[in-house]
CSV table of C-alpha atoms in Angstrom, one decimal:
chain,number,residue,atom,x,y,z
A,284,MET,CA,-0.3,0.1,0.2
A,285,GLN,CA,1.6,3.3,-1.2
A,286,LYS,CA,1.8,5.6,2.0
A,287,ILE,CA,0.6,9.4,1.5
A,288,PHE,CA,1.8,12.3,4.2
A,289,PHE,CA,-0.1,15.4,4.8
A,290,LYS,CA,1.9,18.9,5.1
A,291,THR,CA,0.0,22.2,6.2
A,292,PHE,CA,1.0,25.6,6.1
A,293,GLY,CA,-0.9,28.5,7.2
A,294,CYS,CA,-3.9,29.0,9.5
A,295,ARG,CA,-5.9,27.0,11.7
A,296,THR,CA,-8.7,26.6,9.1
A,297,ASN,CA,-6.0,24.6,7.0
A,298,ILE,CA,-5.4,22.6,10.2
A,299,TYR,CA,-8.9,21.2,10.2
A,300,ASP,CA,-8.9,21.4,6.7
A,301,THR,CA,-6.1,18.9,6.6
A,302,GLU,CA,-7.8,16.9,9.2
A,303,LEU,CA,-10.6,16.6,7.4
A,304,LEU,CA,-8.5,15.5,3.8
A,305,LYS,CA,-7.1,12.7,5.6
A,306,SER,CA,-10.7,11.3,6.5
A,307,TYR,CA,-11.2,10.7,3.3
A,308,ILE,CA,-8.3,8.3,2.3
A,309,LYS,CA,-9.5,4.5,2.6
A,310,ASP,CA,-6.8,2.6,0.0
A,311,TYR,CA,-3.3,4.6,0.9
A,312,GLU,CA,-1.3,4.5,4.3
A,313,ILE,CA,-1.3,8.0,6.2
A,314,THR,CA,2.5,8.3,7.4
A,315,ASN,CA,3.8,10.7,10.0
A,316,ASP,CA,7.1,10.7,8.2
A,317,GLU,CA,6.9,12.2,4.9
A,318,GLU,CA,10.9,10.9,3.6
A,319,VAL,CA,9.1,7.4,2.8
A,320,ALA,CA,6.2,8.9,1.7
A,321,ASP,CA,5.3,8.2,-2.1
A,322,ILE,CA,2.5,11.1,-2.1
A,323,VAL,CA,2.7,14.3,-0.2
A,324,VAL,CA,-0.2,16.4,0.0
A,325,ILE,CA,0.1,19.7,0.8
A,326,ASN,CA,-2.5,22.1,2.4
A,327,SER,CA,-1.3,25.7,1.3
A,328,CYS,CA,-1.1,29.4,2.3
A,329,THR,CA,-1.4,32.4,-0.2
A,330,VAL,CA,-2.0,35.5,2.2
A,331,THR,CA,1.5,36.4,1.6
A,332,ASN,CA,4.2,36.7,-1.0
A,333,SER,CA,6.5,34.7,2.2
A,334,ALA,CA,3.9,32.5,2.2
A,335,ASP,CA,3.7,31.2,-1.4
A,336,SER,CA,7.6,31.1,-1.0
A,337,GLY,CA,7.4,28.7,1.7
A,338,VAL,CA,5.0,26.4,-0.1
A,339,ARG,CA,6.8,26.3,-3.2
A,340,ASN,CA,10.6,25.8,-1.8
A,341,TYR,CA,8.5,23.0,0.0
A,342,ILE,CA,7.4,21.6,-3.3
A,343,ASN,CA,10.8,21.5,-4.8
A,344,GLY,CA,12.0,19.3,-2.0
A,345,VAL,CA,9.3,16.8,-2.1
A,346,LYS,CA,10.0,16.8,-6.2
A,347,ARG,CA,13.6,16.3,-5.5
A,348,ARG,CA,12.9,13.3,-3.3
A,349,GLY,CA,10.5,11.4,-6.2
A,350,ALA,CA,6.9,11.8,-4.4
A,351,LYS,CA,3.9,13.2,-6.1
A,352,VAL,CA,2.8,16.4,-4.8
A,353,ILE,CA,-0.5,17.3,-4.2
A,354,LEU,CA,-1.9,20.6,-4.2
A,355,THR,CA,-4.6,22.1,-2.0
A,356,GLY,CA,-5.5,25.2,0.0
A,357,CYS,CA,-5.6,28.9,-1.1
A,358,GLY,CA,-2.7,28.5,-3.4
A,359,ALA,CA,-4.0,26.0,-5.1
A,360,VAL,CA,-6.5,28.7,-6.5
A,361,SER,CA,-4.1,31.5,-6.7
A,362,LYS,CA,-0.8,29.8,-7.9
A,363,GLY,CA,-2.6,25.8,-9.0
A,364,LYS,CA,-2.2,26.6,-12.6
A,365,GLU,CA,1.7,27.3,-13.0
A,366,LEU,CA,2.6,24.8,-10.5
A,367,PHE,CA,0.5,22.2,-12.4
A,368,ALA,CA,2.5,23.2,-15.7
A,369,SER,CA,5.7,22.7,-13.5
A,370,GLY,CA,5.0,19.3,-13.1
A,371,ILE,CA,3.1,18.8,-9.6
A,372,PHE,CA,0.9,15.6,-9.8
A,373,GLY,CA,-3.1,17.1,-8.7
A,374,VAL,CA,-4.3,20.1,-7.7
A,375,LEU,CA,-7.3,20.3,-5.5
A,376,GLY,CA,-10.1,22.7,-4.8
A,377,ALA,CA,-11.9,22.9,-1.5
A,378,SER,CA,-15.0,21.6,-2.9
A,379,LYS,CA,-12.9,18.5,-4.2
A,380,LYS,CA,-11.6,17.2,-0.8
A,381,SER,CA,-13.9,14.1,-0.4
A,382,ASP,CA,-12.6,13.1,-4.2
A,383,LEU,CA,-9.2,13.0,-3.4
A,384,ASN,CA,-9.1,9.0,-2.6
A,385,GLU,CA,-10.6,8.1,-5.9
A,386,LEU,CA,-8.9,10.6,-8.0
A,387,LEU,CA,-5.2,9.4,-6.4
A,388,LYS,CA,-6.7,5.3,-7.4
A,389,GLN,CA,-6.9,7.1,-10.9
A,390,GLU,CA,-2.9,7.3,-11.3
A,391,LYS,CA,-2.6,10.3,-13.7
A,392,PRO,CA,-2.4,13.7,-12.7
A,393,PHE,CA,-5.5,16.0,-11.9
A,394,PHE,CA,-6.4,19.4,-12.2
A,395,GLU,CA,-9.7,19.5,-10.1
A,396,LEU,CA,-10.7,23.0,-8.6
A,397,GLY,CA,-14.0,23.0,-8.5
A,398,ASN,CA,-16.5,25.9,-7.2
A,399,LEU,CA,-15.8,28.2,-3.9
A,400,ASN,CA,-19.6,28.1,-3.0
A,401,SER,CA,-19.4,24.9,-0.9
A,402,VAL,CA,-19.3,24.2,2.5
A,403,ASP,CA,-17.9,20.6,4.2
A,404,LYS,CA,-20.9,17.8,4.3
A,405,ASN,CA,-18.7,15.9,6.6
A,406,ILE,CA,-16.9,16.7,10.4
A,407,VAL,CA,-13.5,15.7,12.0
A,408,THR,CA,-14.0,13.5,15.3
A,409,ASN,CA,-10.2,13.1,16.4
A,410,TYR,CA,-7.0,15.2,16.2
A,411,GLU,CA,-3.8,13.2,16.2
A,412,ASN,CA,-1.3,14.7,18.6
A,413,HIS,CA,-3.5,17.2,19.4
A,414,THR,CA,-5.0,18.1,22.9
A,415,LYS,CA,-7.6,20.6,21.9
A,416,ALA,CA,-9.7,20.0,18.6
A,417,PHE,CA,-10.7,22.6,15.8
A,418,ILE,CA,-14.1,23.1,14.7
A,419,LYS,CA,-14.6,25.3,11.1
A,420,ILE,CA,-17.9,26.8,11.7
A,421,GLN,CA,-18.0,29.0,8.4
A,422,GLU,CA,-16.0,29.5,4.8
A,423,GLY,CA,-15.1,32.6,3.0
A,424,CYS,CA,-15.3,36.7,3.2
A,425,ASN,CA,-17.4,39.4,2.0
A,426,PHE,CA,-15.0,41.9,3.7
A,427,ASN,CA,-13.1,42.7,0.2
A,428,CYS,CA,-10.3,44.6,1.8
A,429,SER,CA,-8.0,46.4,-0.5
A,430,TYR,CA,-4.9,44.1,0.1
A,431,CYS,CA,-6.1,41.0,0.7
A,432,ILE,CA,-6.3,38.0,-1.8
A,433,ILE,CA,-8.2,35.2,0.9
A,434,PRO,CA,-12.1,36.4,-0.7
A,435,SER,CA,-10.7,35.6,-4.3
A,436,VAL,CA,-9.6,31.9,-3.1
A,437,ARG,CA,-11.9,31.1,-0.4
A,438,GLY,CA,-15.6,32.5,-1.6
A,439,ARG,CA,-18.1,34.3,-0.1
A,440,ALA,CA,-18.8,34.0,3.6
A,441,ARG,CA,-21.3,31.0,4.0
A,442,SER,CA,-21.9,29.5,7.7
A,443,MET,CA,-21.9,25.9,8.7
A,444,ASP,CA,-25.2,24.1,9.4
A,445,GLU,CA,-25.4,24.7,13.0
A,446,ALA,CA,-26.9,21.3,14.0
A,447,MET,CA,-24.2,19.8,12.6
A,448,ILE,CA,-21.4,22.1,14.3
A,449,LEU,CA,-22.9,21.4,17.7
A,450,LYS,CA,-23.1,17.5,16.9
A,451,GLU,CA,-19.1,17.5,15.6
A,452,ALA,CA,-18.6,19.4,19.3
A,453,ARG,CA,-20.4,16.8,20.9
A,454,ILE,CA,-18.4,14.1,19.9
A,455,LEU,CA,-15.2,15.3,20.2
A,456,ALA,CA,-16.0,15.9,23.9
A,457,GLN,CA,-16.9,12.5,24.4
A,458,ASN,CA,-14.0,11.5,22.7
A,459,GLY,CA,-12.3,13.4,25.5
A,460,TYR,CA,-11.5,17.1,23.7
A,461,ASN,CA,-12.6,19.6,26.4
A,462,GLU,CA,-11.0,22.4,24.6
A,463,LEU,CA,-12.8,23.4,21.6
A,464,VAL,CA,-10.7,26.2,19.2
A,465,LEU,CA,-13.3,27.4,16.7
A,466,THR,CA,-11.9,28.4,13.1
A,467,GLY,CA,-13.0,29.9,9.7
A,468,THR,CA,-11.7,32.4,7.2
A,469,ASN,CA,-13.8,35.0,9.0
A,470,ILE,CA,-15.5,33.8,11.4
A,471,GLY,CA,-17.4,36.8,13.0
A,472,SER,CA,-19.6,36.5,10.1
A,473,TYR,CA,-21.5,33.5,11.2
A,474,GLY,CA,-24.9,33.2,10.9
A,475,LYS,CA,-25.4,36.3,8.8
A,476,ASP,CA,-26.9,34.0,6.0
A,477,THR,CA,-28.5,31.6,8.1
A,478,ASN,CA,-30.3,34.3,11.3
A,479,SER,CA,-27.6,33.7,13.6
A,480,SER,CA,-25.0,35.1,14.6
A,481,LEU,CA,-21.6,33.9,16.6
A,482,GLY,CA,-22.7,34.9,19.9
A,483,LYS,CA,-25.4,32.7,19.6
A,484,LEU,CA,-23.7,29.5,18.7
A,485,LEU,CA,-20.8,30.1,21.0
A,486,ALA,CA,-23.9,30.0,24.5
A,487,ASN,CA,-25.2,26.9,22.5
A,488,LEU,CA,-21.4,25.3,22.4
A,489,GLY,CA,-21.1,26.4,25.8
A,490,LYS,CA,-24.0,24.1,27.2
A,491,ILE,CA,-22.2,21.2,25.9
A,492,SER,CA,-21.2,18.5,28.4
A,493,GLY,CA,-17.5,18.3,28.9
A,494,ILE,CA,-16.5,21.6,26.8
A,495,ARG,CA,-14.3,23.1,29.9
A,496,ARG,CA,-12.6,25.6,26.9
A,497,ILE,CA,-14.2,27.6,23.8
A,498,ARG,CA,-10.9,29.4,21.7
A,499,LEU,CA,-11.6,31.8,19.1
A,500,GLY,CA,-9.4,32.3,15.7
A,501,SER,CA,-9.2,36.0,14.9
A,502,ILE,CA,-12.3,38.4,14.7
A,503,GLU,CA,-13.3,41.8,13.1
A,504,PRO,CA,-13.4,44.6,15.4
A,505,SER,CA,-17.0,45.6,13.8
A,506,GLN,CA,-18.2,42.3,14.1
A,507,ILE,CA,-18.6,42.2,18.4
A,508,ASP,CA,-22.0,42.8,18.6
A,509,GLU,CA,-25.0,42.3,21.8
A,510,SER,CA,-24.7,39.0,21.4
A,511,PHE,CA,-21.3,38.4,21.1
A,512,ARG,CA,-21.2,40.6,24.4
A,513,GLU,CA,-23.5,38.3,26.5
A,514,ILE,CA,-21.4,35.6,26.6
A,515,LEU,CA,-18.2,37.9,27.6
A,516,LYS,CA,-18.2,36.8,31.5
A,517,GLU,CA,-18.9,33.0,30.7
A,518,GLU,CA,-16.2,30.9,31.8
A,519,TRP,CA,-15.8,28.6,29.5
A,520,LEU,CA,-14.3,31.5,26.9
A,521,GLU,CA,-11.0,31.8,26.7
A,522,ARG,CA,-9.5,35.3,28.3
A,523,HIS,CA,-7.5,36.0,25.1
A,524,LEU,CA,-9.3,37.4,22.4
A,525,HIS,CA,-7.5,38.4,18.6
A,526,ILE,CA,-9.3,40.9,17.0
A,527,ALA,CA,-7.2,42.2,14.0
A,528,LEU,CA,-7.0,45.9,13.6
A,529,GLN,CA,-4.7,46.4,10.9
A,530,HIS,CA,-3.7,49.6,11.0
A,531,THR,CA,-4.5,52.9,13.7
A,532,SER,CA,-4.4,55.7,11.1
A,533,GLU,CA,-8.2,56.1,10.3
A,534,ALA,CA,-7.0,57.2,7.3
A,535,MET,CA,-4.9,54.5,6.1
A,536,LEU,CA,-8.0,52.2,7.3
A,537,LYS,CA,-10.1,53.9,4.4
A,538,ILE,CA,-7.1,53.4,2.0
A,539,MET,CA,-7.2,49.7,2.8
A,540,ARG,CA,-11.1,49.4,2.4
A,541,ARG,CA,-11.4,48.2,6.1
A,542,ARG,CA,-14.5,48.2,8.5
A,543,ASN,CA,-13.4,49.3,11.4
A,544,ASN,CA,-12.6,52.6,13.2
A,545,ALA,CA,-9.9,53.3,14.8
A,546,PHE,CA,-11.2,55.7,17.7
A,547,SER,CA,-14.6,52.5,18.1
A,548,ASP,CA,-11.4,50.5,18.3
A,549,LEU,CA,-10.1,51.6,21.0
A,550,GLU,CA,-13.0,52.0,23.1
A,551,LEU,CA,-13.5,48.4,21.8
A,552,PHE,CA,-10.1,47.1,23.4
A,553,ASN,CA,-10.2,49.2,26.6
A,554,GLU,CA,-13.8,47.5,27.5
A,555,LEU,CA,-12.4,44.0,26.5
A,556,SER,CA,-9.2,44.7,28.3
A,557,SER,CA,-11.1,46.0,31.8
A,558,LEU,CA,-12.8,42.8,31.7
A,559,GLY,CA,-9.6,40.5,32.1
A,560,PHE,CA,-9.2,40.2,28.2
A,561,ALA,CA,-5.7,39.4,26.6
A,562,LEU,CA,-6.0,41.1,23.1
A,563,GLY,CA,-3.6,40.2,20.4
A,564,THR,CA,-4.2,41.5,17.0
A,565,ASP,CA,-3.3,41.9,13.3
A,566,TYR,CA,-1.0,44.7,11.8
A,567,ILE,CA,0.6,45.7,8.4
A,568,VAL,CA,3.0,48.6,7.7
A,569,GLY,CA,4.1,50.0,4.5
A,570,HIS,CA,1.2,49.4,2.8
A,571,PRO,CA,0.3,52.2,0.1
A,572,GLY,CA,-0.6,55.7,1.0
A,573,GLU,CA,1.3,55.1,4.4
A,574,SER,CA,2.7,58.6,4.8
A,575,GLU,CA,4.9,59.6,7.6
A,576,GLU,CA,1.7,62.1,8.7
A,577,ILE,CA,-0.6,59.0,8.9
A,578,TRP,CA,2.4,56.7,10.2
A,579,ALA,CA,2.6,59.1,13.0
A,580,GLU,CA,-1.0,59.3,13.7
A,581,ALA,CA,-0.7,55.8,13.8
A,582,VAL,CA,1.9,54.9,16.1
A,583,GLU,CA,0.6,57.7,18.6
A,584,ASN,CA,-2.7,56.2,18.5
A,585,PHE,CA,-1.3,52.1,18.6
A,586,LYS,CA,0.3,53.6,22.0
A,587,LYS,CA,-3.3,53.8,23.8
A,588,PHE,CA,-3.9,50.2,23.0
A,589,PRO,CA,-3.9,47.5,25.6
A,590,ILE,CA,-2.2,45.2,23.1
A,591,THR,CA,-0.5,42.3,24.7
A,592,HIS,CA,0.8,40.0,21.5
A,593,LEU,CA,1.2,41.5,18.4
A,594,HIS,CA,1.4,39.6,14.9
A,595,ALA,CA,3.0,42.5,12.4
A,596,PHE,CA,3.9,42.5,9.1
A,597,VAL,CA,5.0,44.1,5.9
A,598,TYR,CA,3.0,44.5,3.3
A,599,SER,CA,3.5,42.8,-0.2
A,600,PRO,CA,1.3,42.9,-2.9
A,601,ARG,CA,-0.9,40.3,-4.3
A,602,ARG,CA,-2.1,40.0,-7.3
A,603,ASP,CA,-5.7,40.8,-8.4
A,604,THR,CA,-6.0,42.8,-5.1
A,605,HIS,CA,-6.9,46.8,-5.2
A,606,SER,CA,-4.2,47.5,-2.9
A,607,ALA,CA,-1.5,45.9,-5.9
A,608,THR,CA,-2.4,48.5,-8.9
A,609,LEU,CA,-1.3,51.6,-6.1
A,610,LYS,CA,1.6,53.1,-6.5
A,611,SER,CA,3.6,51.6,-3.9
A,612,ASP,CA,5.5,54.7,-1.7
A,613,VAL,CA,7.3,52.8,1.0
A,614,SER,CA,10.6,51.4,0.3
A,615,GLY,CA,10.9,48.2,2.2
A,616,ASP,CA,13.7,49.9,4.4
A,617,VAL,CA,11.4,52.1,5.8
A,618,ALA,CA,8.7,49.3,6.0
A,619,LYS,CA,11.0,47.4,8.0
A,620,ALA,CA,11.8,50.3,10.7
A,621,ARG,CA,8.4,51.1,11.0
A,622,LEU,CA,7.6,47.1,12.2
A,623,LYS,CA,10.5,47.3,14.0
A,624,VAL,CA,8.7,50.8,16.1
A,625,LEU,CA,5.8,48.6,16.4
A,626,GLN,CA,7.8,45.9,17.9
A,627,GLY,CA,9.2,48.0,20.2
A,628,ILE,CA,5.9,49.0,21.1
A,629,ALA,CA,4.0,46.2,21.9
């Protein structure tokens, strides 16, 4: 029996998707040793140029060992055609996950992207080498921030069926997982298409016997509504939230086509900090339009935020995004210097 190895790049959603892919494998032996694998399935990330480079370098290493390469994840949409042309064995889109086993059995190269409208119908009930379990509650994003490629590779926001999510959580709890991590492309949009909300879902998950802790993936400031505030004091909610600011200049947020507001963001962070939450955030420096004046405003505002963890990075243009059409007026050296300033404050 041929051996298959799964390599995951990127976010928690990809961790979940990899486990789901594994559940469809029936005619191959899943191995944890990539050196002995005949087939390597790469669940890729494409959020930055650096992410693309990491995936490409890994693919080159696998090809040198002689294993077949299957590309899935966000990079399958953004880079799949060129990588398939370069000789990888297969490209698999999100809506085609359940076809992986049968496509491999055909023993001929395949390019199957499918569509960006589907939601997963199966669930994951076990996580090898993990003490906590991940549950994907939604897929896609409607925000269309000017710099972001993700909506074009994940599709528009759509929620998983709530009954299926609750069933998955109950089975995981019965299997000994008392800590859940909710993940998705944009989890704060959960329920917008089903007359529900993230807050309501959390309230129902918190009632499940055996669930002691619920962690959340990144959430947008504009998505913290009253139903979410109602569960903030629940003991099962992890006292750490990651809220994606992306910038602290009002002018820059408008250039980025963000939905949040620097002033209301500060009020929100102060509110959550007063309730005992540790607060992390994402931040992009060096985006086109980040003038000296805008940067100075951003730094002064940033100093006021009660941030305990910062994930900051230098802007990199992504193909087919609005920001990629803007004139780049911040040099790489300046952007790196600004990154160090933020890291020194946080």
